[in-house]
Coordinates of C-alpha atoms and ligand atoms in Angstrom, one line a residue:
M1 CA 109.2 63.0 13.6
N2 CA 108.6 59.9 11.6
I3 CA 109.0 59.5 7.9
T4 CA 105.4 60.0 7.1
R5 CA 105.0 63.1 9.1
R6 CA 108.1 64.4 7.3
A7 CA 106.7 63.4 4.0
L8 CA 103.4 65.1 4.8
L9 CA 105.3 68.3 5.7
K10 CA 107.2 68.2 2.5
R11 CA 104.0 68.0 0.6
G12 CA 102.8 71.0 2.6
L13 CA 99.9 68.9 3.9
L14 CA 100.7 69.0 7.5
S15 CA 100.5 72.7 8.0
S16 CA 97.6 73.3 5.6
A17 CA 95.4 70.4 6.5
G18 CA 96.5 69.7 9.9
L19 CA 98.0 72.0 12.4
V20 CA 96.4 75.3 11.7
L21 CA 93.0 73.6 11.5
A22 CA 93.7 71.2 14.3
G23 CA 93.6 73.9 16.9
G24 CA 95.6 76.9 15.9
L25 CA 99.2 77.6 16.7
A26 CA 100.0 78.2 20.3
S27 CA 102.9 78.7 22.5
P28 CA 104.3 75.2 23.2
V29 CA 105.6 76.5 26.5
G30 CA 103.9 75.4 29.7
L31 CA 101.9 72.4 28.4
L32 CA 103.0 70.3 31.3
R33 CA 100.4 68.6 33.3
A34 CA 101.1 70.7 36.3
A35 CA 101.1 74.1 34.7
P36 CA 99.0 74.7 31.6
S37 CA 99.5 78.1 30.2
I38 CA 95.8 78.6 29.7
V39 CA 93.4 78.1 32.5
S40 CA 89.7 77.4 31.6
P41 CA 87.1 79.9 32.8
W42 CA 85.8 78.9 36.2
V43 CA 82.3 77.4 36.2
E44 CA 80.3 76.3 39.1
P45 CA 80.0 72.4 39.0
F46 CA 76.8 70.4 38.8
Q47 CA 74.7 73.1 37.0
A48 CA 74.1 71.3 33.7
P49 CA 71.9 68.1 33.4
L50 CA 73.7 65.1 32.1
P51 CA 73.1 64.8 28.3
I52 CA 72.5 61.4 26.9
P53 CA 73.8 61.1 23.3
P54 CA 70.9 60.3 20.9
V55 CA 70.6 56.8 19.5
L56 CA 71.0 57.0 15.8
Q57 CA 68.3 55.5 13.7
P58 CA 69.2 53.5 10.5
V59 CA 68.4 55.2 7.2
S60 CA 67.2 51.8 6.0
S61 CA 67.3 48.1 7.0
D62 CA 67.0 44.8 5.3
T63 CA 67.0 41.3 6.6
T64 CA 70.8 41.2 7.3
T65 CA 71.8 44.8 7.7
D66 CA 71.1 48.2 9.3
Y67 CA 72.4 51.1 7.2
Y68 CA 73.4 54.3 8.9
E69 CA 74.7 57.7 7.7
M70 CA 76.8 60.1 9.6
T71 CA 78.3 63.4 8.6
Q72 CA 81.5 64.6 10.3
K73 CA 81.2 68.4 10.5
V74 CA 81.8 71.5 12.5
G75 CA 79.2 72.0 15.3
Q76 CA 78.4 74.4 18.0
A77 CA 78.3 73.1 21.6
H78 CA 76.9 75.0 24.6
I79 CA 79.3 73.9 27.3
L80 CA 80.3 77.0 29.2
P81 CA 77.4 79.3 30.3
G82 CA 76.8 82.0 27.7
L83 CA 79.5 80.8 25.3
I84 CA 79.7 78.8 22.2
T85 CA 82.3 76.1 21.7
P86 CA 83.1 75.1 18.1
I87 CA 83.6 71.4 17.9
W88 CA 84.1 68.7 15.3
G89 CA 81.5 66.1 15.7
Y90 CA 79.8 63.1 14.1
N91 CA 76.6 64.7 12.9
G92 CA 78.1 67.9 14.4
I93 CA 77.6 66.8 18.0
F94 CA 79.9 65.7 20.9
P95 CA 79.7 62.9 21.8
G96 CA 78.5 61.6 18.4
P97 CA 75.2 59.7 18.2
T98 CA 75.1 56.3 19.8
I99 CA 74.9 53.2 17.5
E100 CA 73.0 50.3 19.0
A101 CA 74.0 47.1 17.2
R102 CA 73.1 43.5 17.7
C103 CA 75.6 40.7 17.8
G104 CA 75.6 38.8 14.5
C105 CA 73.7 41.6 12.6
R106 CA 75.6 43.6 10.1
V107 CA 75.9 47.4 10.3
V108 CA 77.0 49.6 7.5
I109 CA 77.9 53.2 8.3
R110 CA 78.4 55.7 5.6
Q111 CA 80.7 58.3 7.0
M112 CA 80.7 61.6 5.1
N113 CA 83.4 64.2 5.7
E114 CA 82.5 67.9 5.7
L115 CA 85.4 68.8 8.0
P116 CA 88.3 70.9 6.6
V117 CA 90.7 68.0 7.3
P118 CA 91.1 64.3 6.4
V119 CA 89.6 61.8 8.8
S120 CA 89.8 58.1 9.5
T121 CA 87.1 56.4 11.6
H122 CA 87.9 53.4 13.8
L123 CA 85.5 51.2 15.7
H124 CA 87.5 50.6 18.9
G125 CA 87.1 47.1 20.2
G126 CA 85.5 45.9 17.0
I127 CA 86.6 42.7 15.2
V128 CA 86.5 44.0 11.6
S129 CA 88.2 43.4 8.4
P130 CA 91.3 45.4 7.6
E131 CA 89.6 47.7 5.0
N132 CA 87.0 48.6 7.6
D133 CA 89.3 48.9 10.7
D134 CA 90.4 51.9 9.7
D135 CA 94.1 52.0 9.2
P136 CA 95.4 55.5 10.3
T137 CA 96.5 56.2 6.8
D138 CA 93.2 55.2 5.2
L139 CA 91.7 58.7 5.0
I140 CA 88.4 60.1 4.0
W141 CA 89.3 63.4 2.4
P142 CA 87.1 66.4 2.8
A143 CA 84.3 66.5 0.4
T144 CA 85.2 68.9 -2.4
S145 CA 83.6 69.8 -5.6
D146 CA 86.9 70.7 -7.1
Q147 CA 87.7 67.6 -9.1
G148 CA 91.1 68.8 -10.1
A149 CA 92.1 69.3 -6.5
R150 CA 90.9 65.9 -5.7
R151 CA 92.9 64.3 -8.5
R152 CA 96.0 66.2 -7.6
R153 CA 95.7 65.1 -4.0
Q154 CA 95.3 61.4 -5.0
K155 CA 98.2 61.6 -7.3
D156 CA 100.3 63.3 -4.7
M157 CA 99.6 60.6 -2.1
Q158 CA 100.0 57.8 -4.7
D159 CA 97.4 55.9 -2.9
T160 CA 94.4 54.4 -4.5
S161 CA 92.7 53.7 -1.2
L162 CA 92.1 57.4 -0.7
Q163 CA 88.5 58.3 -1.0
S164 CA 87.0 61.7 -1.2
G165 CA 84.1 62.8 0.8
M166 CA 82.8 59.5 2.1
K167 CA 83.4 55.9 3.0
D168 CA 81.1 53.0 3.9
Y169 CA 82.3 51.0 6.9
I170 CA 81.0 47.4 7.2
Y171 CA 80.9 45.9 10.7
L172 CA 79.7 42.2 10.9
N173 CA 79.5 42.3 14.8
N174 CA 80.5 38.7 15.1
Q175 CA 81.6 39.1 18.7
S176 CA 79.8 39.2 22.1
N177 CA 78.0 42.1 23.7
A178 CA 80.3 45.0 24.6
T179 CA 80.5 48.7 25.0
L180 CA 82.6 49.8 22.0
W181 CA 83.2 53.3 20.8
Y182 CA 84.1 54.9 17.5
H183 CA 86.6 57.7 17.1
D184 CA 88.9 59.4 14.8
H185 CA 92.2 57.7 13.9
R186 CA 93.9 60.0 11.5
M187 CA 97.7 59.4 11.6
N188 CA 99.6 62.0 13.6
F189 CA 96.4 63.9 14.4
T190 CA 94.3 61.4 16.4
G191 CA 94.9 63.5 19.5
P192 CA 93.7 66.9 18.3
Q193 CA 90.8 65.4 16.3
I194 CA 89.3 63.4 19.1
Y195 CA 89.9 66.4 21.4
K196 CA 87.7 68.5 19.1
G197 CA 84.9 66.0 19.6
L198 CA 85.3 63.0 17.2
A199 CA 84.1 60.2 19.5
G200 CA 80.9 58.3 20.1
F201 CA 79.4 55.1 21.6
Y202 CA 78.7 51.9 19.8
L203 CA 76.8 49.5 22.0
L204 CA 76.8 45.9 20.9
K205 CA 74.0 43.9 22.5
D206 CA 73.0 40.3 22.6
E207 CA 70.5 37.8 24.1
L208 CA 72.8 36.6 26.8
E209 CA 73.0 40.1 28.2
E210 CA 69.3 40.7 27.8
Q211 CA 68.4 37.6 29.8
L212 CA 70.3 38.8 32.8
P213 CA 68.3 40.9 35.3
L214 CA 70.5 43.9 34.9
P215 CA 69.2 47.5 34.8
T216 CA 68.0 48.4 31.3
G217 CA 66.5 51.2 29.3
E218 CA 66.6 54.6 31.1
R219 CA 68.7 52.9 33.8
D220 CA 71.5 51.8 31.4
I221 CA 73.5 55.0 30.7
P222 CA 76.7 55.5 28.7
I223 CA 79.1 57.9 30.4
M224 CA 81.9 59.4 28.4
I225 CA 84.4 61.2 30.6
V226 CA 87.0 63.6 29.1
D227 CA 89.2 66.4 30.2
R228 CA 89.6 69.6 28.2
I229 CA 91.0 73.1 28.3
F230 CA 88.9 76.1 27.2
R231 CA 89.9 79.6 26.2
T232 CA 87.9 82.5 27.7
D233 CA 85.9 82.8 24.5
G234 CA 84.6 79.2 25.0
S235 CA 86.8 77.6 22.3
L236 CA 88.7 74.4 23.0
F237 CA 92.4 74.9 23.5
Y238 CA 94.6 72.1 22.1
P239 CA 98.3 73.0 22.3
S240 CA 99.4 72.5 18.8
L241 CA 102.9 72.8 17.8
D242 CA 104.4 74.5 14.8
P243 CA 106.4 71.7 13.1
T244 CA 109.2 74.1 12.4
L245 CA 109.8 74.3 16.2
T246 CA 110.3 70.6 16.7
T247 CA 114.1 71.0 16.4
T248 CA 114.0 73.5 19.3
P249 CA 115.4 71.8 22.4
G250 CA 112.9 71.3 25.1
V251 CA 109.8 71.9 23.1
W252 CA 108.6 68.3 22.7
E253 CA 109.5 67.3 26.2
A254 CA 106.4 69.4 27.3
Y255 CA 104.2 66.9 25.5
Q256 CA 105.8 63.7 26.9
N257 CA 102.9 63.0 29.2
G258 CA 100.3 64.0 26.6
V259 CA 97.7 66.7 26.8
C260 CA 95.7 67.0 30.0
G261 CA 92.9 69.5 30.6
D262 CA 91.8 71.3 33.7
T263 CA 88.0 70.8 33.2
I264 CA 86.0 67.6 33.2
L265 CA 83.2 66.9 30.7
V266 CA 80.7 64.0 30.9
N267 CA 78.8 63.3 27.7
G268 CA 80.0 66.7 26.6
A269 CA 78.6 68.6 29.6
L270 CA 80.7 70.3 32.3
Q271 CA 80.6 68.3 35.5
P272 CA 76.8 67.6 35.1
F273 CA 74.2 66.3 37.5
F274 CA 72.0 63.3 36.8
E275 CA 68.6 62.8 38.5
V276 CA 68.1 59.2 39.5
A277 CA 65.4 57.1 41.1
N278 CA 66.3 55.2 44.3
T279 CA 67.0 52.1 42.3
R280 CA 70.0 50.3 40.7
Y281 CA 71.6 51.8 37.6
R282 CA 74.1 50.6 35.0
F283 CA 76.7 53.1 33.9
R284 CA 78.9 52.2 30.9
L285 CA 82.0 54.3 31.8
L286 CA 84.4 55.2 29.1
N287 CA 87.5 57.3 29.6
A288 CA 87.8 59.1 26.2
S289 CA 90.5 61.5 27.4
N290 CA 93.7 62.0 25.5
A291 CA 96.1 61.5 28.3
R292 CA 94.4 61.4 31.7
Q293 CA 93.6 58.4 33.9
F294 CA 90.9 58.6 36.6
R295 CA 90.5 56.9 39.9
L296 CA 86.8 56.9 40.4
A297 CA 85.0 56.7 43.7
L298 CA 81.6 57.7 45.2
S299 CA 81.6 60.5 47.8
T300 CA 79.6 58.1 50.1
E301 CA 82.3 55.5 49.8
Q302 CA 79.7 53.0 48.5
P303 CA 81.4 50.4 46.3
F304 CA 80.6 50.1 42.6
V305 CA 79.7 46.7 41.3
Q306 CA 81.6 46.2 38.1
V307 CA 79.9 43.9 35.6
G308 CA 81.8 44.6 32.4
S309 CA 85.0 45.7 30.9
D310 CA 86.3 46.4 27.3
G311 CA 85.2 43.2 25.8
G312 CA 81.8 42.9 27.4
L313 CA 80.4 41.4 30.6
L314 CA 82.8 39.9 33.1
P315 CA 82.5 36.3 34.2
A316 CA 81.2 37.5 37.6
P317 CA 80.5 40.9 39.2
V318 CA 83.2 42.5 41.2
S319 CA 82.6 44.9 44.1
R320 CA 85.1 47.8 44.0
R321 CA 85.3 50.9 46.1
T322 CA 87.6 52.6 43.6
I323 CA 87.9 52.1 39.9
D324 CA 91.0 53.1 37.9
I325 CA 90.2 53.8 34.3
A326 CA 92.8 54.6 31.7
Q327 CA 92.3 56.1 28.3
A328 CA 89.9 54.2 26.1
E329 CA 89.1 51.7 28.8
R330 CA 85.5 50.8 29.5
C331 CA 84.1 49.8 32.9
D332 CA 80.6 48.8 33.1
V333 CA 79.3 49.4 36.7
L334 CA 76.2 49.1 38.7
I335 CA 75.4 51.7 41.4
D336 CA 72.5 51.0 43.7
F337 CA 70.8 54.1 45.0
S338 CA 68.2 52.3 47.0
D339 CA 69.8 52.9 50.4
Y340 CA 69.7 56.7 50.0
P341 CA 66.8 58.9 51.1
I342 CA 65.2 61.1 48.4
G343 CA 67.2 64.3 48.2
T344 CA 70.6 62.7 48.6
Q345 CA 73.4 64.0 46.4
I346 CA 76.3 61.7 45.6
V347 CA 79.4 62.9 43.8
L348 CA 81.4 60.8 41.5
K349 CA 84.9 61.7 42.5
N350 CA 88.3 61.4 40.8
L351 CA 90.7 60.6 43.6
W352 CA 93.6 61.3 41.2
G353 CA 92.3 64.8 40.4
T354 CA 93.0 68.1 42.0
G355 CA 90.8 71.2 42.1
R356 CA 88.4 71.0 39.3
T357 CA 89.4 67.6 38.1
A358 CA 88.6 66.1 41.4
D359 CA 84.8 66.0 40.8
I360 CA 83.3 64.2 37.8
M361 CA 79.6 64.5 38.1
R362 CA 76.8 64.3 40.7
F363 CA 73.9 61.8 41.1
D364 CA 70.8 63.4 42.7
V365 CA 68.3 60.8 44.1
V366 CA 65.0 62.5 43.4
R367 CA 62.3 59.9 43.1
Q368 CA 61.0 56.6 44.4
E369 CA 60.5 53.8 41.9
E370 CA 60.2 50.0 41.8
D371 CA 63.3 48.0 40.9
E372 CA 63.3 44.6 39.4
S373 CA 67.0 44.4 38.7
V374 CA 69.2 42.0 40.5
V375 CA 73.0 41.6 40.6
P376 CA 73.4 38.1 39.0
S377 CA 76.1 36.0 40.6
Q378 CA 77.3 34.8 37.2
L379 CA 77.5 37.0 34.0
A380 CA 79.3 35.8 30.9
P381 CA 81.1 32.5 31.1
L382 CA 84.8 32.7 30.0
D383 CA 87.4 30.0 30.1
A384 CA 90.5 30.7 32.1
P385 CA 93.4 31.6 29.7
D386 CA 94.9 28.4 28.2
I387 CA 98.6 28.7 27.5
T388 CA 99.2 25.1 26.6
S389 CA 99.0 25.7 22.8
V390 CA 100.9 29.0 22.6
E391 CA 102.7 29.3 19.3
A392 CA 104.8 32.4 19.9
I393 CA 106.0 34.6 22.7
R394 CA 106.8 38.2 21.8
A395 CA 108.1 41.1 23.9
F396 CA 107.3 44.7 23.2
R397 CA 108.9 47.7 24.9
F398 CA 107.1 51.1 24.8
L399 CA 109.4 54.1 25.1
M400 CA 109.0 57.8 24.8
H401 CA 112.1 59.7 24.0
H402 CA 111.7 63.5 23.3
D403 CA 109.2 63.8 20.5
K404 CA 109.5 60.1 19.6
G405 CA 107.3 57.3 20.7
T406 CA 108.7 53.9 19.9
I407 CA 107.9 50.2 20.2
N408 CA 110.9 48.0 20.4
G409 CA 113.0 51.0 19.3
K410 CA 111.0 51.9 16.2
S411 CA 108.5 54.7 15.5
F412 CA 105.4 54.0 13.4
D413 CA 106.0 53.7 9.7
A414 CA 102.9 53.0 7.6
H415 CA 105.1 51.1 5.1
R416 CA 106.8 48.8 7.5
T417 CA 105.4 45.6 9.0
D418 CA 106.8 44.8 12.4
A419 CA 105.4 41.3 12.9
L420 CA 103.7 38.5 11.1
L421 CA 101.1 36.6 13.2
R422 CA 99.4 33.4 12.2
L423 CA 95.6 33.5 12.1
N424 CA 94.0 31.8 15.1
A425 CA 97.3 31.1 16.8
S426 CA 97.6 31.9 20.5
E427 CA 100.5 34.1 21.5
I428 CA 101.9 35.5 24.7
W429 CA 102.8 39.2 24.5
E430 CA 105.0 40.6 27.2
L431 CA 104.5 44.4 27.5
M432 CA 106.6 46.9 29.3
G433 CA 107.3 50.6 29.2
N434 CA 109.3 53.5 30.5
G435 CA 106.2 55.5 31.5
D436 CA 102.4 55.1 31.9
H437 CA 101.1 53.6 28.7
P438 CA 97.6 52.2 28.0
I439 CA 98.3 49.7 25.2
H440 CA 95.6 48.9 22.8
I441 CA 95.5 46.2 20.1
H442 CA 93.3 46.4 17.1
N443 CA 91.1 43.5 16.1
A444 CA 91.7 41.3 19.1
L445 CA 90.3 40.8 22.6
F446 CA 92.9 39.4 24.9
Q447 CA 93.2 38.0 28.4
V448 CA 95.6 39.3 31.0
L449 CA 97.9 36.5 32.3
D450 CA 99.8 38.5 34.9
R451 CA 101.3 41.8 36.0
D452 CA 104.8 41.6 37.4
G453 CA 104.2 37.9 37.9
D454 CA 101.0 38.4 40.0
P455 CA 97.7 37.1 38.6
P456 CA 95.3 39.8 37.5
D457 CA 92.6 41.2 39.8
P458 CA 89.1 39.8 39.2
H459 CA 88.0 42.9 37.3
E460 CA 90.8 42.3 34.8
C461 CA 89.7 38.7 34.2
G462 CA 87.3 39.5 31.3
L463 CA 88.2 40.2 27.7
K464 CA 90.2 43.4 27.2
D465 CA 91.4 45.5 24.3
I466 CA 93.4 47.9 26.4
I467 CA 95.9 47.2 29.2
F468 CA 97.2 50.0 31.3
L469 CA 100.9 49.7 32.1
R470 CA 102.4 51.7 34.9
K471 CA 106.0 52.8 34.5
G472 CA 108.3 49.8 34.6
E473 CA 105.5 47.4 35.1
C474 CA 105.6 44.2 33.0
A475 CA 102.4 42.5 32.0
R476 CA 101.8 39.4 30.0
I477 CA 98.7 38.9 27.9
L478 CA 97.3 36.0 25.9
V479 CA 96.2 37.2 22.5
R480 CA 94.8 35.5 19.4
F481 CA 93.8 37.1 16.1
T482 CA 90.8 35.5 14.5
D483 CA 88.4 36.2 11.6
Y484 CA 90.5 38.2 9.3
R485 CA 93.9 38.2 7.6
G486 CA 95.7 41.4 6.8
P487 CA 97.4 44.5 8.3
Y488 CA 96.4 45.9 11.7
V489 CA 98.0 48.2 14.3
F490 CA 98.6 48.3 18.0
H491 CA 99.6 51.4 19.8
C492 CA 99.6 53.4 23.0
H493 CA 96.3 55.1 23.6
N494 CA 97.8 58.1 25.2
L495 CA 96.9 59.9 22.0
E496 CA 99.9 62.2 22.0
H497 CA 102.2 59.1 22.3
E498 CA 100.3 57.5 19.5
D499 CA 100.6 60.6 17.3
M500 CA 104.4 60.8 18.1
G501 CA 104.8 57.3 16.7
M502 CA 104.1 54.8 19.5
M503 CA 102.3 52.5 17.2
S504 CA 103.3 49.4 15.2
R505 CA 101.8 47.6 12.3
F506 CA 101.5 43.8 12.2
E507 CA 100.1 41.5 9.7
V508 CA 97.8 38.5 10.3
V509 CA 98.7 35.8 7.8
Ligands
LIG601 CU1 90.8 53.5 20.2 CU2 93.6 52.4 17.5 O1 92.2 53.0 18.8
LIG602 CU1 91.0 50.2 18.4
LIG603 CU1 102.1 55.9 25.9

């Protein structure tokens, strides 16, 4: 338990605002990957059509800016046949609405909080100023009409940055095209809050991308994959812990790998099907799971053509029979259905899954259409990493120990700065851990230099904001913080690891 969690507990905030509402108290026993104590109701796969999250329209626009509004609230999802699943969603839906932004054009999103808990909204992969990033302790408190309660809360937290009810986030979008996503980032509760549905796509587009003959429009589809556990009444099961149990030996060990579900959802639907023409499609894959990695493959063994990763288009397309995707990673792939006769069904498999987690979704080739798309030989030019002007070399060790996640031996403390980094300086970070850790850095896109001394595979040669480390593996990345000075964080994107403190704050000076 880190200091802040303890402080929150003392103030009675953790149990009142967090745990009970985050998913209810449940037996902490049996939360291991292999043996969840609750098994989701069985549902026949490929019965639901793939939902495509609606694109949000701005409430107004001027010459420089599109203004959006979103309300975070409780919603009702129809995921299991005949049952209602209460969720927490941006505008009450899961996934939240998609934002389509243009590089270089400003976006302002007013986030309103009608949930019963504080929230914090982060644009993952965005280069944004510290006030807009959102620091995990920068909370939007639930809207309340009780002024007294609001004042007491602000006084109690002694933090003037606290806002009640809403916050405007400003994103300048001074970066290249990329599939970004937004999600909750509330300190200690990111896991349960994303699990309940607080995640959506933010697609950043530019001319470079539009000039390429890639599939567009109805053939450019965002795909958010998550795993979840459902109770028999249709509600989501997140194994929350009663904080008073944390001293009981053995309890936290059950969480060490994070929370994995036994059921796969794609864009919020259970193992859906998607009807396609016999043409090429672009799928922007995002693994928004708390703790699960996927190894994706097509049942026909046809290779994917990967064209993009976290930071946008790759320098050149890469053909891959399997795609490993860790939490929060994005993989932009093309699948060409032109060789299949009408009537063919192709399953997107998870080779690391078993039983129900082995099938993700199905593509049904149902119609014939013209296709003007081409796989370009070059995509987005990117210079090879240049290490001649590196100013600093840092090593970070990621360790889980019982209920504590640490980076270089320390758990996250919102009041401690672990490193000072110079603006625009190139640095080499050497990353290593005692388990599987997808490491994510805020406000920077980096290049992978090597893994255990070997140069990265071609699909890792684009700009990244997440790097997946296998147990004991050592990776080196070249990172540079540009645009803004101020405090940011980096952390493990296994959300339970993050919530247990595997996060660190640095300051760009
Ligand atoms: Cu995807 Cu710090 O987050
Ligand atoms: Cu992020
Ligand atoms: Cu981790």
